[in-house]
mmCIF file of C-alpha atoms and ligand atoms in Angstrom:
data_model
loop_
_atom_site.group_PDB
_atom_site.id
_atom_site.type_symbol
_atom_site.label_atom_id
_atom_site.label_comp_id
_atom_site.label_asym_id
_atom_site.label_seq_id
_atom_site.Cartn_x
_atom_site.Cartn_y
_atom_site.Cartn_z
ATOM 1 C CA MET A 24 142.135 54.044 81.309
ATOM 2 C CA THR A 25 139.130 56.208 81.099
ATOM 3 C CA THR A 26 138.154 58.419 78.062
ATOM 4 C CA THR A 27 139.213 61.462 79.986
ATOM 5 C CA GLU A 28 142.575 60.226 80.403
ATOM 6 C CA VAL A 29 142.918 59.231 76.806
ATOM 7 C CA LEU A 30 141.917 62.822 75.804
ATOM 8 C CA ASP A 31 144.240 64.361 78.337
ATOM 9 C CA ALA A 32 147.050 61.962 77.887
ATOM 10 C CA PRO A 33 149.644 64.437 76.647
ATOM 11 C CA THR A 34 148.946 66.774 79.595
ATOM 12 C CA ARG A 35 148.870 64.167 82.490
ATOM 13 C CA THR A 36 151.909 62.840 84.368
ATOM 14 C CA ASN A 37 150.948 59.668 86.401
ATOM 15 C CA GLY A 38 147.295 60.688 86.252
ATOM 16 C CA ILE A 39 147.811 64.264 87.423
ATOM 17 C CA LYS A 40 146.890 66.887 84.980
ATOM 18 C CA ILE A 41 149.624 69.522 84.071
ATOM 19 C CA HIS A 42 147.971 72.760 83.307
ATOM 20 C CA LYS A 43 149.168 75.412 80.802
ATOM 21 C CA PRO A 44 150.373 78.804 81.923
ATOM 22 C CA GLU A 45 147.171 80.351 80.642
ATOM 23 C CA ASP A 46 145.096 77.978 82.764
ATOM 24 C CA PHE A 47 146.266 79.819 85.900
ATOM 25 C CA GLU A 48 144.282 82.844 85.039
ATOM 26 C CA GLY A 49 141.018 80.746 85.075
ATOM 27 C CA MET A 50 142.093 79.628 88.588
ATOM 28 C CA ARG A 51 142.785 83.001 89.706
ATOM 29 C CA ARG A 52 139.339 84.236 88.857
ATOM 30 C CA ALA A 53 137.685 81.165 90.474
ATOM 31 C CA GLY A 54 139.835 81.329 93.583
ATOM 32 C CA ARG A 55 139.261 85.163 94.046
ATOM 33 C CA LEU A 56 135.410 84.751 93.713
ATOM 34 C CA ALA A 57 135.607 81.875 96.447
ATOM 35 C CA ALA A 58 137.631 84.271 98.640
ATOM 36 C CA GLU A 59 135.254 87.189 97.992
ATOM 37 C CA CYS A 60 132.295 85.008 98.949
ATOM 38 C CA LEU A 61 133.794 84.196 102.378
ATOM 39 C CA ASP A 62 134.734 87.842 102.692
ATOM 40 C CA LEU A 63 131.018 88.802 102.084
ATOM 41 C CA LEU A 64 129.924 86.167 104.907
ATOM 42 C CA THR A 65 132.468 87.486 107.484
ATOM 43 C CA PRO A 66 130.255 90.120 108.934
ATOM 44 C CA HIS A 67 127.211 87.737 109.116
ATOM 45 C CA VAL A 68 128.962 85.093 111.355
ATOM 46 C CA VAL A 69 127.574 86.236 114.645
ATOM 47 C CA PRO A 70 125.568 84.720 117.423
ATOM 48 C CA GLY A 71 121.999 84.065 116.226
ATOM 49 C CA ALA A 72 122.858 83.711 112.526
ATOM 50 C CA VAL A 73 120.856 80.985 111.133
ATOM 51 C CA THR A 74 123.227 78.620 108.961
ATOM 52 C CA ASP A 75 120.732 78.281 106.192
ATOM 53 C CA ASP A 76 120.749 82.130 105.801
ATOM 54 C CA LEU A 77 124.539 82.139 105.460
ATOM 55 C CA ASP A 78 124.142 79.376 102.737
ATOM 56 C CA ARG A 79 121.566 81.674 100.886
ATOM 57 C CA LEU A 80 123.856 84.718 101.007
ATOM 58 C CA ALA A 81 126.706 82.680 99.521
ATOM 59 C CA ARG A 82 124.353 81.154 96.719
ATOM 60 C CA GLU A 83 122.931 84.500 95.728
ATOM 61 C CA PHE A 84 126.606 86.186 95.791
ATOM 62 C CA ILE A 85 127.888 83.267 93.500
ATOM 63 C CA LEU A 86 124.936 83.327 91.112
ATOM 64 C CA ASP A 87 124.964 87.221 90.928
ATOM 65 C CA HIS A 88 128.583 86.953 89.739
ATOM 66 C CA GLY A 89 127.635 84.673 86.912
ATOM 67 C CA ALA A 90 129.326 81.661 88.584
ATOM 68 C CA LEU A 91 127.868 78.351 89.887
ATOM 69 C CA PRO A 92 127.912 76.759 93.369
ATOM 70 C CA ALA A 93 129.967 73.555 92.732
ATOM 71 C CA CYS A 94 128.493 71.870 95.854
ATOM 72 C CA LEU A 95 124.830 72.325 95.142
ATOM 73 C CA PHE A 96 123.605 68.871 93.783
ATOM 74 C CA TYR A 97 127.204 67.390 93.946
ATOM 75 C CA ARG A 98 126.545 63.780 94.730
ATOM 76 C CA GLY A 99 123.205 64.563 96.351
ATOM 77 C CA TYR A 100 124.410 67.506 98.461
ATOM 78 C CA SER A 101 121.646 70.238 98.659
ATOM 79 C CA LYS A 102 123.554 73.365 99.775
ATOM 80 C CA THR A 103 126.042 75.896 98.439
ATOM 81 C CA VAL A 104 128.482 75.792 101.469
ATOM 82 C CA CYS A 105 129.301 73.339 104.240
ATOM 83 C CA ILE A 106 129.081 74.865 107.795
ATOM 84 C CA SER A 107 131.051 72.751 110.392
ATOM 85 C CA PRO A 108 130.693 73.966 113.957
ATOM 86 C CA ASN A 109 132.644 72.835 117.035
ATOM 87 C CA HIS A 110 133.265 68.934 116.889
ATOM 88 C CA VAL A 111 132.126 68.757 113.183
ATOM 89 C CA VAL A 112 135.182 67.962 111.296
ATOM 90 C CA CYS A 113 133.750 68.810 107.814
ATOM 91 C CA HIS A 114 130.717 68.623 105.473
ATOM 92 C CA GLY A 115 128.253 70.134 108.068
ATOM 93 C CA ILE A 116 124.990 70.888 106.242
ATOM 94 C CA PRO A 117 123.451 74.322 106.759
ATOM 95 C CA GLY A 118 119.941 74.258 108.102
ATOM 96 C CA ALA A 119 117.613 75.970 110.727
ATOM 97 C CA ARG A 120 120.329 75.744 113.487
ATOM 98 C CA ALA A 121 121.555 79.127 114.683
ATOM 99 C CA LEU A 122 125.054 79.904 115.735
ATOM 100 C CA ARG A 123 125.629 80.515 119.223
ATOM 101 C CA GLU A 124 128.296 82.699 121.110
ATOM 102 C CA GLY A 125 131.529 80.936 121.823
ATOM 103 C CA GLU A 126 131.248 78.361 118.999
ATOM 104 C CA ILE A 127 134.017 77.970 116.192
ATOM 105 C CA VAL A 128 132.759 77.292 112.754
ATOM 106 C CA ASN A 129 134.313 76.362 109.382
ATOM 107 C CA ILE A 130 132.712 77.492 106.153
ATOM 108 C CA ASP A 131 133.789 75.892 103.009
ATOM 109 C CA VAL A 132 132.703 77.233 99.604
ATOM 110 C CA THR A 133 133.531 75.931 96.046
ATOM 111 C CA VAL A 134 132.607 78.135 93.044
ATOM 112 C CA ILE A 135 132.795 77.455 89.241
ATOM 113 C CA VAL A 136 133.889 80.262 87.205
ATOM 114 C CA ASP A 137 133.972 79.676 83.376
ATOM 115 C CA GLY A 138 134.512 76.042 84.212
ATOM 116 C CA TRP A 139 137.298 76.446 86.753
ATOM 117 C CA HIS A 140 136.916 75.482 90.428
ATOM 118 C CA GLY A 141 137.915 77.683 93.305
ATOM 119 C CA ASP A 142 137.661 75.676 96.670
ATOM 120 C CA HIS A 143 138.364 77.638 99.865
ATOM 121 C CA SER A 144 137.467 77.348 103.608
ATOM 122 C CA ARG A 145 138.180 79.537 106.725
ATOM 123 C CA MET A 146 137.479 79.384 110.446
ATOM 124 C CA TYR A 147 135.344 81.906 112.275
ATOM 125 C CA GLY A 148 134.732 82.599 115.940
ATOM 126 C CA VAL A 149 131.156 83.393 117.003
ATOM 127 C CA GLY A 150 131.711 86.218 119.337
ATOM 128 C CA PRO A 151 134.296 85.597 122.088
ATOM 129 C CA ILE A 152 135.666 82.016 121.989
ATOM 130 C CA SER A 153 137.837 80.101 124.627
ATOM 131 C CA THR A 154 141.648 80.300 124.567
ATOM 132 C CA LYS A 155 141.896 76.577 123.667
ATOM 133 C CA ALA A 156 139.502 76.975 120.617
ATOM 134 C CA ARG A 157 141.584 80.033 119.654
ATOM 135 C CA ARG A 158 144.847 78.106 119.872
ATOM 136 C CA LEU A 159 143.424 75.169 117.857
ATOM 137 C CA ILE A 160 142.465 77.629 114.994
ATOM 138 C CA GLU A 161 145.842 79.239 115.040
ATOM 139 C CA ILE A 162 147.651 75.834 114.863
ATOM 140 C CA THR A 163 145.231 74.923 111.900
ATOM 141 C CA TYR A 164 146.176 78.079 109.887
ATOM 142 C CA GLU A 165 149.927 77.577 110.704
ATOM 143 C CA SER A 166 149.740 74.017 109.533
ATOM 144 C CA LEU A 167 148.320 75.015 106.178
ATOM 145 C CA GLU A 168 150.903 77.688 105.835
ATOM 146 C CA ARG A 169 153.626 75.132 106.472
ATOM 147 C CA GLY A 170 152.081 72.616 103.947
ATOM 148 C CA ILE A 171 152.018 75.324 101.267
ATOM 149 C CA ALA A 172 155.690 76.379 102.077
ATOM 150 C CA ALA A 173 156.535 72.791 101.256
ATOM 151 C CA VAL A 174 155.312 72.992 97.679
ATOM 152 C CA LYS A 175 157.691 73.461 94.788
ATOM 153 C CA PRO A 176 158.696 71.457 91.626
ATOM 154 C CA GLY A 177 160.470 68.171 92.758
ATOM 155 C CA ALA A 178 158.952 68.134 96.268
ATOM 156 C CA THR A 179 156.403 65.400 96.844
ATOM 157 C CA THR A 180 152.864 65.152 98.211
ATOM 158 C CA GLY A 181 154.411 63.357 101.237
ATOM 159 C CA ASP A 182 156.600 66.579 101.951
ATOM 160 C CA ILE A 183 153.386 68.514 102.371
ATOM 161 C CA GLY A 184 151.830 65.897 104.575
ATOM 162 C CA TYR A 185 154.950 65.678 106.653
ATOM 163 C CA ALA A 186 155.124 69.415 107.132
ATOM 164 C CA ILE A 187 151.546 69.529 108.340
ATOM 165 C CA GLN A 188 151.611 66.466 110.676
ATOM 166 C CA SER A 189 154.933 66.996 112.249
ATOM 167 C CA TYR A 190 153.949 70.584 113.282
ATOM 168 C CA VAL A 191 150.300 69.706 114.346
ATOM 169 C CA GLU A 192 151.504 66.801 116.548
ATOM 170 C CA SER A 193 154.408 68.953 117.985
ATOM 171 C CA GLN A 194 151.464 70.996 119.245
ATOM 172 C CA ARG A 195 149.786 68.033 120.811
ATOM 173 C CA CYS A 196 146.966 68.107 118.383
ATOM 174 C CA SER A 197 146.074 65.469 115.900
ATOM 175 C CA VAL A 198 145.540 65.337 112.028
ATOM 176 C CA VAL A 199 142.336 63.828 110.528
ATOM 177 C CA ARG A 200 143.147 60.823 108.180
ATOM 178 C CA ASP A 201 139.808 60.308 106.699
ATOM 179 C CA PHE A 202 139.621 63.275 104.474
ATOM 180 C CA CYS A 203 142.357 64.880 102.105
ATOM 181 C CA GLY A 204 143.086 67.638 99.798
ATOM 182 C CA HIS A 205 142.586 67.002 96.096
ATOM 183 C CA GLY A 206 143.567 67.953 92.516
ATOM 184 C CA LEU A 207 141.080 70.415 91.031
ATOM 185 C CA GLY A 208 140.855 72.577 88.038
ATOM 186 C CA GLN A 209 138.150 71.967 85.386
ATOM 187 C CA VAL A 210 137.313 68.877 87.670
ATOM 188 C CA PHE A 211 136.164 69.486 91.260
ATOM 189 C CA HIS A 212 137.852 66.310 92.789
ATOM 190 C CA ASP A 213 140.808 64.989 90.767
ATOM 191 C CA ASN A 214 144.288 63.387 91.170
ATOM 192 C CA PRO A 215 146.459 63.816 93.342
ATOM 193 C CA ASN A 216 145.231 63.110 96.805
ATOM 194 C CA ILE A 217 146.861 65.504 99.157
ATOM 195 C CA LEU A 218 147.194 63.622 102.497
ATOM 196 C CA HIS A 219 147.718 65.868 105.496
ATOM 197 C CA PHE A 220 150.111 63.358 106.994
ATOM 198 C CA GLY A 221 152.986 61.417 105.551
ATOM 199 C CA ARG A 222 156.847 61.004 105.144
ATOM 200 C CA LYS A 223 159.195 63.138 103.333
ATOM 201 C CA GLY A 224 159.896 62.034 99.734
ATOM 202 C CA GLU A 225 156.806 59.682 99.496
ATOM 203 C CA GLY A 226 153.859 60.237 97.111
ATOM 204 C CA ALA A 227 153.672 61.967 93.795
ATOM 205 C CA VAL A 228 156.498 64.320 92.642
ATOM 206 C CA LEU A 229 155.110 67.893 92.067
ATOM 207 C CA LYS A 230 155.443 69.713 88.725
ATOM 208 C CA PRO A 231 154.636 73.131 87.613
ATOM 209 C CA GLY A 232 151.061 73.293 86.355
ATOM 210 C CA MET A 233 149.656 71.038 88.946
ATOM 211 C CA PHE A 234 146.679 72.456 90.755
ATOM 212 C CA PHE A 235 145.327 71.168 94.008
ATOM 213 C CA THR A 236 143.913 71.878 97.485
ATOM 214 C CA ILE A 237 145.462 71.738 100.805
ATOM 215 C CA GLU A 238 142.800 71.575 103.621
ATOM 216 C CA PRO A 239 144.126 70.110 106.837
ATOM 217 C CA MET A 240 141.577 69.103 109.512
ATOM 218 C CA VAL A 241 142.967 69.292 113.011
ATOM 219 C CA ASN A 242 141.690 67.981 116.325
ATOM 220 C CA LEU A 243 142.371 68.984 119.856
ATOM 221 C CA GLY A 244 141.916 65.360 120.872
ATOM 222 C CA LYS A 245 142.164 62.214 118.883
ATOM 223 C CA PRO A 246 142.108 61.858 115.120
ATOM 224 C CA GLN A 247 139.194 59.456 114.662
ATOM 225 C CA VAL A 248 135.993 60.625 112.877
ATOM 226 C CA LYS A 249 132.582 59.192 112.512
ATOM 227 C CA LEU A 250 129.827 59.985 109.901
ATOM 228 C CA LEU A 251 126.375 61.028 111.071
ATOM 229 C CA SER A 252 123.324 59.267 109.604
ATOM 230 C CA ASP A 253 122.795 62.289 107.245
ATOM 231 C CA GLY A 254 125.559 60.610 105.239
ATOM 232 C CA TRP A 255 127.687 63.809 105.107
ATOM 233 C CA THR A 256 128.283 65.248 108.549
ATOM 234 C CA ALA A 257 131.685 64.003 109.980
ATOM 235 C CA VAL A 258 132.264 64.526 113.634
ATOM 236 C CA THR A 259 135.206 63.743 116.073
ATOM 237 C CA ARG A 260 134.483 60.403 117.852
ATOM 238 C CA ASP A 261 135.774 61.819 121.185
ATOM 239 C CA LYS A 262 133.599 64.917 120.636
ATOM 240 C CA SER A 263 136.828 67.128 120.786
ATOM 241 C CA LEU A 264 136.955 70.470 118.868
ATOM 242 C CA SER A 265 138.048 70.254 115.209
ATOM 243 C CA ALA A 266 139.164 73.031 112.756
ATOM 244 C CA GLN A 267 140.064 73.198 109.214
ATOM 245 C CA CYS A 268 141.022 75.825 106.598
ATOM 246 C CA GLU A 269 141.681 75.333 102.712
ATOM 247 C CA HIS A 270 143.344 77.006 99.987
ATOM 248 C CA SER A 271 143.381 76.128 96.183
ATOM 249 C CA ILE A 272 147.007 76.414 94.911
ATOM 250 C CA GLY A 273 149.085 75.954 91.697
ATOM 251 C CA VAL A 274 152.621 74.700 91.417
ATOM 252 C CA THR A 275 154.814 77.411 89.975
ATOM 253 C CA GLU A 276 158.420 77.192 88.534
ATOM 254 C CA ASP A 277 159.788 78.088 92.062
ATOM 255 C CA GLY A 278 156.875 77.373 94.642
ATOM 256 C CA ALA A 279 153.092 77.815 94.904
ATOM 257 C CA GLU A 280 150.635 80.446 93.763
ATOM 258 C CA ILE A 281 147.631 80.648 96.207
ATOM 259 C CA PHE A 282 144.496 81.171 94.054
ATOM 260 C CA THR A 283 142.042 81.849 97.096
ATOM 261 C CA LEU A 284 143.579 84.859 98.579
ATOM 262 C CA SER A 285 141.226 87.421 100.146
ATOM 263 C CA PRO A 286 141.211 90.597 98.558
ATOM 264 C CA GLU A 287 140.365 92.106 101.860
ATOM 265 C CA GLY A 288 142.972 90.294 103.989
ATOM 266 C CA LEU A 289 140.245 88.423 105.818
ATOM 267 C CA PHE A 290 141.625 84.901 105.501
ATOM 268 C CA ARG A 291 142.360 84.762 109.020
ATOM 269 C CA PRO A 292 139.202 86.396 110.570
ATOM 270 C CA ALA A 293 139.976 88.240 113.787
ATOM 271 C CA LEU A 294 139.318 86.113 116.925
ATOM 272 C CA GLU A 295 138.226 87.446 120.264
ATOM 273 C CA THR A 296 138.848 85.341 123.461
ATOM 274 C CA ALA A 297 136.417 85.281 126.222
ATOM 275 C CA ALA A 298 137.795 87.068 129.318
HETATM 276 N N1 MF3 B 315 134.434 71.731 99.420
HETATM 277 C C1 MF3 B 315 134.653 70.468 100.038
HETATM 278 C C2 MF3 B 315 136.101 69.981 99.689
HETATM 279 O O1 MF3 B 315 137.017 70.685 100.142
HETATM 280 C C3 MF3 B 315 133.843 69.429 99.275
HETATM 281 C C4 MF3 B 315 132.474 69.578 99.764
HETATM 282 S S1 MF3 B 315 131.455 68.403 98.925
HETATM 283 C C5 MF3 B 315 129.994 68.709 99.354
HETATM 284 O O2 MF3 B 315 136.443 69.284 98.924
HETATM 285 F F1 MF3 B 315 129.158 68.045 98.640
HETATM 286 F F2 MF3 B 315 129.938 68.349 100.635
HETATM 287 F F3 MF3 B 315 129.635 70.022 99.417
HETATM 288 CO CO1 CO B 316 138.633 70.674 98.864
HETATM 289 CO CO1 CO B 317 136.393 72.830 100.268
#
């Protein structure tokens, strides 16, 4: 048992922190700022946009609001956001690369507000995109919504994974196994692991006051990924398109509260398809 577990012992069940009702307010503020950060980036995700410029916009926005970018210097990561285009599954590193028309891109941001973490990601189309790319993005959002709908006291983490996997595979897409959602709160990556695949009734039992992310990665092709030599960028082995979206949520008495809702209703950015 680690020191943290000893100190937290009365508020943890099977290693999962049970937060107090007043802790929800901290998560609402962190989640809202993460959503506002992606709202701010939305009009800037256009052909020619340099990914490092998007990263700088996000960093300045977060610091201007008295918050901290959680990814900056996290385990040696050197940017504020992850930007993952096309066949990049997650953890793409912003740089000199410019976005091109027809690409699809995930932007993932985590902020720390008064010690609380808000972790959130969305998909964007860069100008008009193909119908198959649009379909993949819509399936990914729907899978997240189905995962959240499975959250309530007494349900299990396996129920969430089952809801996501069964839907995604019914659409002839695949779920990435190598990355998962995670507990968060005053810690960035905590228990429980939220697998985006699984069986009903398996895993940890959900209780009010648990906070975690759900962040399915969905591929048009096979689920296998490989890590590039930068040590971060994960790509699909078969080079098929991949999409992801992420909310931070809390378990309530009768379901889930989503902390990362967009004040401007921009969670699902408008997608244009090429004629
Ligand atoms: N935001 C990512 C997540 O969902 C974590 C990125 S870690 C980083 O958990 F270091 F790559 F930024
Ligand atoms: Co996350
Ligand atoms: Co994230």
